[in-house]
XYZ file of C-alpha atoms in Angstrom:
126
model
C 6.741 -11.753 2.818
C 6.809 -10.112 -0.105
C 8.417 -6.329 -0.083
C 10.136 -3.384 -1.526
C 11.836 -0.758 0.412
C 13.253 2.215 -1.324
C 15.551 4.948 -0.357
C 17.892 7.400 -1.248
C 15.044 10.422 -1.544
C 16.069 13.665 -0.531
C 16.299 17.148 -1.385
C 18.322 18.207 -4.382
C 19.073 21.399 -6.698
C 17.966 21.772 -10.339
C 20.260 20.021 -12.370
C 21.772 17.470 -9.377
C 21.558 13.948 -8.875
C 20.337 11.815 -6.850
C 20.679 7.668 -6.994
C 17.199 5.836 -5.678
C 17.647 2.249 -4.185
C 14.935 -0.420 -3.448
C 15.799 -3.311 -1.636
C 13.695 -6.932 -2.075
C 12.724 -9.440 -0.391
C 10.640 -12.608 -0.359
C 11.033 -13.299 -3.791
C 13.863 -14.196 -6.051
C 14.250 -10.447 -8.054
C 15.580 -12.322 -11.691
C 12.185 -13.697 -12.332
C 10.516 -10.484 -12.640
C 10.056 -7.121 -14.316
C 10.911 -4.323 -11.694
C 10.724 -0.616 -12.211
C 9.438 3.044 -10.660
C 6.574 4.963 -10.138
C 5.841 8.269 -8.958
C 3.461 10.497 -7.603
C 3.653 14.373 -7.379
C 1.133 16.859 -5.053
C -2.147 16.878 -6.462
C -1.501 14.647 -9.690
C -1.833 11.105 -10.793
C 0.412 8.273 -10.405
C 2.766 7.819 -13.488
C 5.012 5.147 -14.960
C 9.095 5.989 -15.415
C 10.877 3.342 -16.186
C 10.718 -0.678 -16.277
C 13.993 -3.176 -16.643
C 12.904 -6.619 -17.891
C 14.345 -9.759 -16.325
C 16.912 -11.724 -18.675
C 18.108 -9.169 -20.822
C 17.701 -6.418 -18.564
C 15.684 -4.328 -21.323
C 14.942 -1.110 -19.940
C 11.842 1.276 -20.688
C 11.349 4.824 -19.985
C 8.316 7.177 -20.393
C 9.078 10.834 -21.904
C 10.175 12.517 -18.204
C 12.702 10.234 -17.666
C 14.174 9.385 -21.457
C 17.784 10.847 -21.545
C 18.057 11.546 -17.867
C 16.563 8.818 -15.287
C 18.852 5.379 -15.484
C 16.850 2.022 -14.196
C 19.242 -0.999 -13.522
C 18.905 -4.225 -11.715
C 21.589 -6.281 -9.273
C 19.771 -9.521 -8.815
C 22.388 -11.086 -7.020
C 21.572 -8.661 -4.145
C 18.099 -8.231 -4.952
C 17.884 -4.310 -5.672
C 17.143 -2.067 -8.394
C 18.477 1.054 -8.452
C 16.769 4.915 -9.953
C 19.718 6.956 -11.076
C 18.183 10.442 -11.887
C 20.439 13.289 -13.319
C 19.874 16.688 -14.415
C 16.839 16.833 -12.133
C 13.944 18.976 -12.556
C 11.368 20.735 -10.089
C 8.777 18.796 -11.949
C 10.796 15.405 -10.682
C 9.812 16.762 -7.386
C 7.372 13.233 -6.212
C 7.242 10.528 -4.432
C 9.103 7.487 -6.013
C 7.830 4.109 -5.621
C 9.968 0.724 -6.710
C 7.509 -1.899 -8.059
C 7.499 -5.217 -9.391
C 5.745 -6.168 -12.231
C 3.750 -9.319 -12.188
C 6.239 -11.199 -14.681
C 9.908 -11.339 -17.101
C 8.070 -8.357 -19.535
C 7.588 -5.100 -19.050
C 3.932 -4.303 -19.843
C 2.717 -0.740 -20.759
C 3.420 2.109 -18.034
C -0.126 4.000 -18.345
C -1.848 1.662 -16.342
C -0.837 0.780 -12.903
C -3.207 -0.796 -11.420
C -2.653 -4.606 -12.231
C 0.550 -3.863 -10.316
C 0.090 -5.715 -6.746
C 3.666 -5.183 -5.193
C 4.834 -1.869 -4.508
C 7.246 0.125 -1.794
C 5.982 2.645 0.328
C 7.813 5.505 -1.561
C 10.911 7.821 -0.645
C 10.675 11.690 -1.618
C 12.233 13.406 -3.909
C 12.043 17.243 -3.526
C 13.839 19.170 -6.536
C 13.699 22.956 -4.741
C 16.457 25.544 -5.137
């Protein structure tokens, strides 16, 4: 029952936008920490950026600081990924995921994380 489902991945210029959605379902989104992953060719999973539940704290690791926005609409149960001034190193696969309470915990380790999306592309390519 439980799931994320992202979209909004596409393919973009250097220095466009592009506004990533995930959708929930099967839980009630306030109660928990949500946030995004992502995955480019040939290199390891890494952390972006976390929004807490309650205050709505957000947390981002250096590639996103100052250009990725996380936010949260619990009454519809999404979280949304703006990215701006977009990079070909932003060029990965971007997965919503739900942190296992109300905190954000630390980013460089992933794999106490149990709920996660399937991913939507992002391809930064002139």
């Amino acid at each position: 029952q439980l799931q994320l489902v992202e979209s909004g991945g596409g393919l973009v210029q250097p220095g466009g936008s592009l506004r990533l959605s995930c959708a929930a379902s099967g839980f009630s989104l306030d109660a928990y920490a949500m946030g995004w992953f992502r995955q480019a060719p040939g290199k390891e999973r890494e952390g972006i950026s976390c929004i807490s539940s309650g205050t709505a704290t957000t947390y981002y690791t250096a590639p996103a600081k100052g250009r990725f926005t996380v936010s949260r609409d619990n009454a519809k149960n999404m979280v949304f990924l703006q990215m701006n001034s977009l990079k070909s190193e932003d060029t990965a696969v971007y997965y919503c995921v739900r942190w296992p309470g109300r905190i954000c915990v630390s980013m460089a380790d992933y794999t106490d994380l149990e709920v996660w999306g399937r991913g939507t592309l992002v391809t930064v390519s002139s």
